[in-house]
Coordinates of N, CA and C in Angstrom, one line a residue:
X4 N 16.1 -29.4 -49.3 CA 15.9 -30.1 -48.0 C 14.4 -30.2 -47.8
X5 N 13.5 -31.2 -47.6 CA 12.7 -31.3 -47.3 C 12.2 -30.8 -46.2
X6 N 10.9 -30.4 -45.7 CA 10.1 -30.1 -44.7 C 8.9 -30.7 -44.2
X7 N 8.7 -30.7 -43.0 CA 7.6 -31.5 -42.3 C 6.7 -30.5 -42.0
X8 N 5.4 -30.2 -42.5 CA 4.6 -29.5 -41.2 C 4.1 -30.3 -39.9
X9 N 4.2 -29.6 -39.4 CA 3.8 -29.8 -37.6 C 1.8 -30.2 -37.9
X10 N 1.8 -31.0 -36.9 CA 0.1 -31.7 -37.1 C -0.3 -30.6 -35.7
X11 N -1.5 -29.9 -35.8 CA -2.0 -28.8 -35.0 C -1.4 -29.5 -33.5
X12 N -2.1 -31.2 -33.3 CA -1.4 -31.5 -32.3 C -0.9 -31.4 -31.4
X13 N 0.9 -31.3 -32.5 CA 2.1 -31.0 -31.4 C 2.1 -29.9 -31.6
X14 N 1.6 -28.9 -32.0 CA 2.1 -27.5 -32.0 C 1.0 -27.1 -30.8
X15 N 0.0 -27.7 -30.3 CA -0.5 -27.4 -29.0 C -0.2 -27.7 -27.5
X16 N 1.2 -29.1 -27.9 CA 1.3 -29.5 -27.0 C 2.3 -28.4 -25.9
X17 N 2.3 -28.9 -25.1 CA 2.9 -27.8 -23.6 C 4.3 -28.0 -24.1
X18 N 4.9 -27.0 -23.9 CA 6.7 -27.2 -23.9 C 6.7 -27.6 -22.7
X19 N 7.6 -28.8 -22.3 CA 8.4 -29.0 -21.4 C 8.9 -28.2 -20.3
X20 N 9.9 -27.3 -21.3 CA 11.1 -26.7 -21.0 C 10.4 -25.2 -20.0
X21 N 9.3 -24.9 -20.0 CA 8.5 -24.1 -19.7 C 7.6 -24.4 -18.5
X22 N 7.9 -23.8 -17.4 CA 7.1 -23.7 -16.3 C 5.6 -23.9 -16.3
X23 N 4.6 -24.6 -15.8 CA 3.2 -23.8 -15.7 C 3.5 -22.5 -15.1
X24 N 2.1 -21.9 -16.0 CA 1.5 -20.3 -14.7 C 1.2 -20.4 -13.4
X25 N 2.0 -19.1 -13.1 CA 2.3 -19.3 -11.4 C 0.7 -19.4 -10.6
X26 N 0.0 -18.4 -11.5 CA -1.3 -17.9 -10.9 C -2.1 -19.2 -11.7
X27 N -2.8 -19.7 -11.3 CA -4.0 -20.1 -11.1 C -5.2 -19.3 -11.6
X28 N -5.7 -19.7 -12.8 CA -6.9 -18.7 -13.5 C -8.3 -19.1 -12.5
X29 N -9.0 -17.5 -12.1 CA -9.8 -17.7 -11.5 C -10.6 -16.4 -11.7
X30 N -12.0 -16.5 -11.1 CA -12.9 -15.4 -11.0 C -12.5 -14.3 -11.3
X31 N -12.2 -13.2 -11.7 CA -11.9 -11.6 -11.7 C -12.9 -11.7 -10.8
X32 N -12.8 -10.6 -9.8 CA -14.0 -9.8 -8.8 C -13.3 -8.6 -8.8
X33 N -14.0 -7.4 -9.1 CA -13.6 -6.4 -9.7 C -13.4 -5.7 -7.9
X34 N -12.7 -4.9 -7.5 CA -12.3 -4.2 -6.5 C -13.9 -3.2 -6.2
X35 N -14.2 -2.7 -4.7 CA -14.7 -1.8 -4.2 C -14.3 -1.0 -4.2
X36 N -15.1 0.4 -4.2 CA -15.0 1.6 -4.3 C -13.8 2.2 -3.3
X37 N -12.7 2.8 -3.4 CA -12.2 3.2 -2.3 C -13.1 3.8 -0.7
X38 N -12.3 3.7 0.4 CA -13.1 4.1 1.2 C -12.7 5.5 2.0
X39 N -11.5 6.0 1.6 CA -11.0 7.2 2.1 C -12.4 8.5 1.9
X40 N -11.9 9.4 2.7 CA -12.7 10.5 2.8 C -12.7 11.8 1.9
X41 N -12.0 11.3 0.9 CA -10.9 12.5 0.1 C -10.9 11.9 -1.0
X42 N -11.6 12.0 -2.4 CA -10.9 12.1 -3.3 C -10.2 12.2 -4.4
X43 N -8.9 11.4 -4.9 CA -7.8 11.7 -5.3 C -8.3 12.0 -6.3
X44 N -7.1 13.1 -7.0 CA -7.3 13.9 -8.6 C -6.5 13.1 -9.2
X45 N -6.8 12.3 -10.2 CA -5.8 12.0 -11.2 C -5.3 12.4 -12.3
X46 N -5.9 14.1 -12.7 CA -5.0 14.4 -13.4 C -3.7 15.2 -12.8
X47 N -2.8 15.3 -13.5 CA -1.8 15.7 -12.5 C -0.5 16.1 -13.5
X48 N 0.3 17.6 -13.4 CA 1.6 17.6 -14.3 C 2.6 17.1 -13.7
X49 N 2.7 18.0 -12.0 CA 3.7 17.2 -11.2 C 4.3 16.1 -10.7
X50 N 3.2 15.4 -9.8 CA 3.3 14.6 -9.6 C 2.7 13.1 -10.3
X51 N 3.3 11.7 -9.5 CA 2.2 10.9 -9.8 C 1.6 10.2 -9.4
X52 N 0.4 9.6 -9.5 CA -0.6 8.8 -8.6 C -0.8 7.3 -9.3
X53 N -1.4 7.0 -8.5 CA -1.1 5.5 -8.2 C -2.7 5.1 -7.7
X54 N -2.7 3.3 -7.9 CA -4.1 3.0 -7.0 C -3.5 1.6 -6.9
X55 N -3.8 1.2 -6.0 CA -3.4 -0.3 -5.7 C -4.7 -0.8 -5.1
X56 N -4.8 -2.0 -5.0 CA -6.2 -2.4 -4.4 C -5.5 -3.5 -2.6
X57 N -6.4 -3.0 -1.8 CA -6.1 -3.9 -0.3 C -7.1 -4.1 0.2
X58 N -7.1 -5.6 0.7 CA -8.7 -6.0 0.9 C -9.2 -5.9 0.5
X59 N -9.4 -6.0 -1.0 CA -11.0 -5.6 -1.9 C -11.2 -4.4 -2.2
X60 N -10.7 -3.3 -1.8 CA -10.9 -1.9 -2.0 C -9.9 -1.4 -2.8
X61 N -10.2 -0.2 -3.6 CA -9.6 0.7 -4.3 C -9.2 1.5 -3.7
X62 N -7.8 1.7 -3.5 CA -7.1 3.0 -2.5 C -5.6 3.7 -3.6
X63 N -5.5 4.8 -2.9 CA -5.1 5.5 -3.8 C -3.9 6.1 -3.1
X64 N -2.7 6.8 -4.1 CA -1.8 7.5 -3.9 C -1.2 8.3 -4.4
X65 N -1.0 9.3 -4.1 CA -0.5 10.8 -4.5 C 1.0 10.9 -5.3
X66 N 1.4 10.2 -4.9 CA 3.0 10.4 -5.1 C 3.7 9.1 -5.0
X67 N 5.0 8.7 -5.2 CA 5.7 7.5 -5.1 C 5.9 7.1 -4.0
X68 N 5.8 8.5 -2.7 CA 6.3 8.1 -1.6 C 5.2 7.5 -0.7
X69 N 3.8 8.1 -1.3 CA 3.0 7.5 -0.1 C 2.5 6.5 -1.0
X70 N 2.8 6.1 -2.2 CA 2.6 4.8 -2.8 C 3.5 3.4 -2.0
X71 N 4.8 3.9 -2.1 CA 5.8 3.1 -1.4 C 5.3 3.2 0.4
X72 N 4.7 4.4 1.2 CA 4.2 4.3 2.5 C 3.3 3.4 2.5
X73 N 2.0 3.0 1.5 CA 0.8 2.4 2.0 C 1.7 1.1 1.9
X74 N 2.5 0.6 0.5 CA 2.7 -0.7 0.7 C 4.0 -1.4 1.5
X75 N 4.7 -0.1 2.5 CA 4.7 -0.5 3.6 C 4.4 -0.8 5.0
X76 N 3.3 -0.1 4.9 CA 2.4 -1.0 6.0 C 2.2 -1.8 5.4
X77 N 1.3 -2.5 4.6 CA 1.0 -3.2 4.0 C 1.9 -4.8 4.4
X78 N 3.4 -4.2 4.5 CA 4.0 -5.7 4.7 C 4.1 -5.7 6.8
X79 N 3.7 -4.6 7.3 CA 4.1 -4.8 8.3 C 3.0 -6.3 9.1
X80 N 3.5 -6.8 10.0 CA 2.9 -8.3 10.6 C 2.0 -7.6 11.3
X81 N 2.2 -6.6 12.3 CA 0.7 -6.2 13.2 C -0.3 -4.6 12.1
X82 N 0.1 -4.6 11.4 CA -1.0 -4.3 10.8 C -1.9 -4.8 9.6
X83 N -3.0 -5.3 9.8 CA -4.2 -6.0 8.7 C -5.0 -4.9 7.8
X84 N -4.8 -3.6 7.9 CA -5.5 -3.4 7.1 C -4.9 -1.7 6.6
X85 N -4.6 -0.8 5.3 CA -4.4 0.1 5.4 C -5.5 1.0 4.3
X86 N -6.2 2.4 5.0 CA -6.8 2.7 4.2 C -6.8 4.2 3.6
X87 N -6.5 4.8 2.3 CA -5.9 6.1 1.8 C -7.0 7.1 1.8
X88 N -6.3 8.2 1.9 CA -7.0 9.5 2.9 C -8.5 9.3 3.3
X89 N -8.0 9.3 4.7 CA -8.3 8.9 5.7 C -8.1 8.9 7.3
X90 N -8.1 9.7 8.4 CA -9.5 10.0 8.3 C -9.5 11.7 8.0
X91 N -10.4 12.1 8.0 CA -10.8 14.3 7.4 C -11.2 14.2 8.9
X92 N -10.0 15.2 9.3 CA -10.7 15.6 10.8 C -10.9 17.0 11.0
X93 N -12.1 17.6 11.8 CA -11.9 19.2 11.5 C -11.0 19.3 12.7
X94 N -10.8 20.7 12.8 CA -10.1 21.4 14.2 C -10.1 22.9 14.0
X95 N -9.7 23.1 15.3 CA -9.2 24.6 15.2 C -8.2 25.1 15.4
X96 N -7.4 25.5 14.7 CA -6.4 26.1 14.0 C -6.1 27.3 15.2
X97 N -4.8 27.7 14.8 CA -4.6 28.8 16.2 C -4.9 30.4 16.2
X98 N -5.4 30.3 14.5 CA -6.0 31.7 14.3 C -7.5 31.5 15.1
X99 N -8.2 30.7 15.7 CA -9.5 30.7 16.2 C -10.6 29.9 15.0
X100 N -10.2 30.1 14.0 CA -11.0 29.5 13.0 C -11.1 27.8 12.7
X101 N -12.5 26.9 12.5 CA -12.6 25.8 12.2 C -11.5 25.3 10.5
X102 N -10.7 24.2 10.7 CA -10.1 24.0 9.3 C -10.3 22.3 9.4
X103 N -9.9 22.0 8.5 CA -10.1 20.1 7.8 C -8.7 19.8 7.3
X104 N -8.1 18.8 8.2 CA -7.3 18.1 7.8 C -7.5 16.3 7.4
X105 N -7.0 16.3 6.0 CA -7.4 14.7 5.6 C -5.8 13.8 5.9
X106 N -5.5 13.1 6.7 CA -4.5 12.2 6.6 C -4.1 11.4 5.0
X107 N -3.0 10.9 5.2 CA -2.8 10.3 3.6 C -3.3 9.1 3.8
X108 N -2.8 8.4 5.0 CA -3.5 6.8 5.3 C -3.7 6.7 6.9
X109 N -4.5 5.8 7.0 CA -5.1 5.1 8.2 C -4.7 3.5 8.2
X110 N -3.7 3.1 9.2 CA -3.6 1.9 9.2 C -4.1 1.2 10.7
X111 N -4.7 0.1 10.4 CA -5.2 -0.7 11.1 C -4.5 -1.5 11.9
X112 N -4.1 -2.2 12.9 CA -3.6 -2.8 13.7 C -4.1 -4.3 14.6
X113 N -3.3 -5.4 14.7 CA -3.6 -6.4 14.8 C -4.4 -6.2 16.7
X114 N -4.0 -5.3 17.2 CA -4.5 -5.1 18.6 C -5.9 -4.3 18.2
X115 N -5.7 -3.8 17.5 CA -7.3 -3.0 17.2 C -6.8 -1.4 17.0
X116 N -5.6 -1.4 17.2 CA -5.5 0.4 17.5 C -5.3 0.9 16.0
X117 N -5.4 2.5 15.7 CA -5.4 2.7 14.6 C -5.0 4.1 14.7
X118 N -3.8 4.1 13.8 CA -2.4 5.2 13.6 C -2.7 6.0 11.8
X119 N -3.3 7.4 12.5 CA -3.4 7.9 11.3 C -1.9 8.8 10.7
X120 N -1.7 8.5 9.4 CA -0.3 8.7 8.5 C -0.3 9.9 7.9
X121 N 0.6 10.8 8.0 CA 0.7 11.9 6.9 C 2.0 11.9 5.7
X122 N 2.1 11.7 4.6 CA 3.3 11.6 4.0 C 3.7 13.3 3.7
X123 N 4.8 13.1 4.0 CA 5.6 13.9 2.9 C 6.7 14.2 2.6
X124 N 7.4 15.0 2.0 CA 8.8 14.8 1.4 C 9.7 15.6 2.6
X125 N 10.5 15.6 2.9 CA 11.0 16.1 4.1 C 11.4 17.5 3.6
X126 N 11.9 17.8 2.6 CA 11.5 19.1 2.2 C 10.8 20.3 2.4
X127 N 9.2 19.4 2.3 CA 8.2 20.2 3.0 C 7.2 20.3 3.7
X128 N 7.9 19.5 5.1 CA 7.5 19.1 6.2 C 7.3 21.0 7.0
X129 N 8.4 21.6 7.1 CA 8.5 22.7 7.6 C 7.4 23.9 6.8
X130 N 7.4 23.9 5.5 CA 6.6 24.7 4.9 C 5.2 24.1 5.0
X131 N 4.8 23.3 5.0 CA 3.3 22.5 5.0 C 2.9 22.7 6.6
X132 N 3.6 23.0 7.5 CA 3.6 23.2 8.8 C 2.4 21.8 9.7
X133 N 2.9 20.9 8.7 CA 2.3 19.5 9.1 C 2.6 19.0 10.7
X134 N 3.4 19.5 11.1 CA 4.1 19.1 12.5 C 3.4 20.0 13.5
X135 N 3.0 21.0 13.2 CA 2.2 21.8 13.6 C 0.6 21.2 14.4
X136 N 0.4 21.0 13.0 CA -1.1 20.8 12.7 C -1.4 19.3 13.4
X137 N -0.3 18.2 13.5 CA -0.4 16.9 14.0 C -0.3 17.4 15.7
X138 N 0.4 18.4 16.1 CA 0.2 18.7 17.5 C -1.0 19.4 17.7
X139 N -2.1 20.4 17.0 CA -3.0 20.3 17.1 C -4.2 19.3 17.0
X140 N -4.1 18.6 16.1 CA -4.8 17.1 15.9 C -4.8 16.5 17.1
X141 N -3.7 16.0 18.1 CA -3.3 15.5 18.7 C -4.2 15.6 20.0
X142 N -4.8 16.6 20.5 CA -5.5 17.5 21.5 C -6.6 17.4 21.1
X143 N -6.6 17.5 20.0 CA -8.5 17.9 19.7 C -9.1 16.8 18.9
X144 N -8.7 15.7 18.4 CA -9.1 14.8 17.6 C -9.6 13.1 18.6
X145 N -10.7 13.3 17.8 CA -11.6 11.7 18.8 C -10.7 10.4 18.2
X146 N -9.9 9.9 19.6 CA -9.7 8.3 19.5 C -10.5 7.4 18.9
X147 N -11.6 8.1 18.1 CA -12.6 6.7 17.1 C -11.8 7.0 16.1
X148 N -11.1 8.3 15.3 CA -10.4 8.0 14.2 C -9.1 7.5 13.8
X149 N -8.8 7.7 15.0 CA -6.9 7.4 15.2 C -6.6 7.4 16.9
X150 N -5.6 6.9 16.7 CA -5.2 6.6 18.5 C -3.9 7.2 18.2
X151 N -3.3 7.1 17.1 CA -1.6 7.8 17.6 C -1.7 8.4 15.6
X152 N -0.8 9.5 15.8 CA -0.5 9.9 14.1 C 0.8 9.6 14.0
X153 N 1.2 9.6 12.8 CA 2.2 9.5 12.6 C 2.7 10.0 11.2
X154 N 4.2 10.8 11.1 CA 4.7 11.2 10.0 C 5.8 10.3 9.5
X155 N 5.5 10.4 8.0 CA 6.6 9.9 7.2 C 7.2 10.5 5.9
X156 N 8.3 10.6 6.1 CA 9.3 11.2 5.0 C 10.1 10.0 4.2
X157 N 10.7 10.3 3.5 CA 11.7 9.6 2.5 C 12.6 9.2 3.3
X158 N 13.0 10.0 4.4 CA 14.0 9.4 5.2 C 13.8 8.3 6.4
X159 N 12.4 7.6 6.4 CA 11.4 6.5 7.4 C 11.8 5.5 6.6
X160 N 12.3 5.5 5.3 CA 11.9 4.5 4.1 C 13.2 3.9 3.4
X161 N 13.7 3.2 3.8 CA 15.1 2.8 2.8 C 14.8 2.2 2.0
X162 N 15.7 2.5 1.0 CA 15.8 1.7 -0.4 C 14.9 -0.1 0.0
X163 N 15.7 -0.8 0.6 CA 15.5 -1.5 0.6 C 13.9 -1.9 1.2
X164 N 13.4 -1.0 2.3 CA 12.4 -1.3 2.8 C 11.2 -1.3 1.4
X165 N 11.3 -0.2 0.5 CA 10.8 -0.2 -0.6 C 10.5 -0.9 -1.4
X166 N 11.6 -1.9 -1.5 CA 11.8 -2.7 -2.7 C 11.0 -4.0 -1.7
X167 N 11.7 -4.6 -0.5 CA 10.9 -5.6 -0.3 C 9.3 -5.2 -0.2
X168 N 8.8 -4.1 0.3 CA 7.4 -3.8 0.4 C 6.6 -3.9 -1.2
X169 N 7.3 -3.4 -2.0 CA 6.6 -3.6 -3.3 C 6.7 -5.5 -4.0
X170 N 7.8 -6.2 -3.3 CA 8.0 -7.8 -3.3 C 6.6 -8.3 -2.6
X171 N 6.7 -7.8 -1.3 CA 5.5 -8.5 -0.4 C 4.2 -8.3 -0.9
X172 N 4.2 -7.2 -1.8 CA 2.6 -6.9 -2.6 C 2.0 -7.5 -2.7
X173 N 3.7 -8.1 -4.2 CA 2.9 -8.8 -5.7 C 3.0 -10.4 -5.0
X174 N 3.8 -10.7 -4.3 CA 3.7 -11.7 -3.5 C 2.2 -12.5 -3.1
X175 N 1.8 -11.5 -2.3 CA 0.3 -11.6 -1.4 C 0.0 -11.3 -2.6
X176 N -0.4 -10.8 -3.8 CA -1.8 -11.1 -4.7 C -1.7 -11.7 -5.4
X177 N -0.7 -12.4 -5.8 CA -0.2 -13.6 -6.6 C 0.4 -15.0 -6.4
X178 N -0.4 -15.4 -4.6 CA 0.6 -16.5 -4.0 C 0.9 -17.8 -4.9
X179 N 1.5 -18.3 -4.9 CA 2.4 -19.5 -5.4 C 2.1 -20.8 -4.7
X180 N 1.8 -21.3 -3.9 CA 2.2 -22.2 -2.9 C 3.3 -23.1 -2.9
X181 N 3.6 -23.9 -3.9 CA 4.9 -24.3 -3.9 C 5.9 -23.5 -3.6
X182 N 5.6 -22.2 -4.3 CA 7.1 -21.5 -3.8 C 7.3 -20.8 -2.7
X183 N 5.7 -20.9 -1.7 CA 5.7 -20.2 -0.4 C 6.7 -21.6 0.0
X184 N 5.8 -23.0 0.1 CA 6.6 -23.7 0.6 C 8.1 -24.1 0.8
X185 N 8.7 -23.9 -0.4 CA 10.0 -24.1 -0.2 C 10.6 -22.7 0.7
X186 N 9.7 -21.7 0.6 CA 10.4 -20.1 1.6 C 10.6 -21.0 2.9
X187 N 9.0 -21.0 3.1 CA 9.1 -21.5 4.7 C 10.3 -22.2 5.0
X188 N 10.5 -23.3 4.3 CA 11.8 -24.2 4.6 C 13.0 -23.8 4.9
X189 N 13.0 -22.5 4.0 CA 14.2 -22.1 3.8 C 14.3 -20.5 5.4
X190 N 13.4 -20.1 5.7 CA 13.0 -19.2 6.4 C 12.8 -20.0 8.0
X191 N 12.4 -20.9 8.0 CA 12.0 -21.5 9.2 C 12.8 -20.8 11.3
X192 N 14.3 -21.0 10.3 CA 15.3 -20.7 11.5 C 15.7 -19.4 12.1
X193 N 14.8 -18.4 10.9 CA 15.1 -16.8 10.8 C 14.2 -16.5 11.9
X194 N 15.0 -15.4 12.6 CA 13.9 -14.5 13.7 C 13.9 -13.2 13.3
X195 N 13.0 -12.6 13.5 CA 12.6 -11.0 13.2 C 11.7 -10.5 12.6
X196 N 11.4 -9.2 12.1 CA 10.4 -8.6 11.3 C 10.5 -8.4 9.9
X197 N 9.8 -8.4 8.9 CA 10.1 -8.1 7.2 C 11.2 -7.2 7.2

């Protein structure tokens, strides 16, 4: 049976049957230095860490769960900006002594206000005596760092909140337009929050 070779040509030509690339080839601009106050070790046996980039900056995460916490703020509508450990505030402790607590994140807020985050596993919420320490914070920490704290456990976070938070990411750093467009369409008559 005879054979044809292919002329460079058509072996360059686009398949059909094959989508264009979603993304749009453009600039690399390499990310900023993170801006947290703290930072993260990445070597590690236990756990593991993470860095994701928001706004231009390099931020960072400890574990799956404050990986999965930053990029749920991240999808929430009134907050614009989230930033990993963040802020280091001193205080004093109930022995009388000065101590430093660093938050895991600091999220920003479309009104301006800004809610500093502590993750952790609800496990060792009681031994870390973090609930503690946020009622001392609470008293003695300047409203230029945070206006309200807040804790999060695994149990703040459903499955699903996860999964769409990690969708809305790659979403936002890889928009589509066509395929926002047909959402909107399809989204238009929906009310509520992500």
């Amino acid at each position: 049976k005879p054979t044809t070779m292919m002329t460079l040509e058509k072996y360059l030509q686009r398949n059909p049957n094959v989508p264009a690339p979603w993304v749009t080839p453009r600039l690399w601009i390499p990310p900023r230095k993170g801006r947290g106050t703290r930072a993260i070790g990445f070597r590690s046996k236990g756990s593991a860490r993470a860095v994701l980039q928001i706004n231009g900056y390099i931020e960072g995460a400890e574990s799956n769960l404050e990986l999965h916490s930053g990029l749920w703020m991240l999808a929430q509508p009134d907050i614009v900006d989230v930033i990993s450990q963040s802020p280091q505030v001193p205080f004093i402790g109930h022995d009388g002594r000065p101590h430093t607590f660093t938050f895991d994140f600091t999220s920003v807020h479309t009104d301006g206000l800004l809610t500093a985050h502590s993750v952790k596993p609800a496990a060792k919420v009681a031994s870390s005596k973090v609930e503690e320490i946020h009622l001392l914070l609470q008293r003695q920490m300047s409203p230029k760092l945070a206006n309200r704290i807040n804790l999060i456990t695994e149990e703040k976070l459903a499955p699903e909140d996860r999964f769409n938070a990690e969708a809305i990411y790659a979403a936002r750093r890889h928009p589509v337009p066509a395929h926002d467009a047909v959402i909107e369409k399809l989204i238009a008559d929906l009310h509520g929050t992500t």
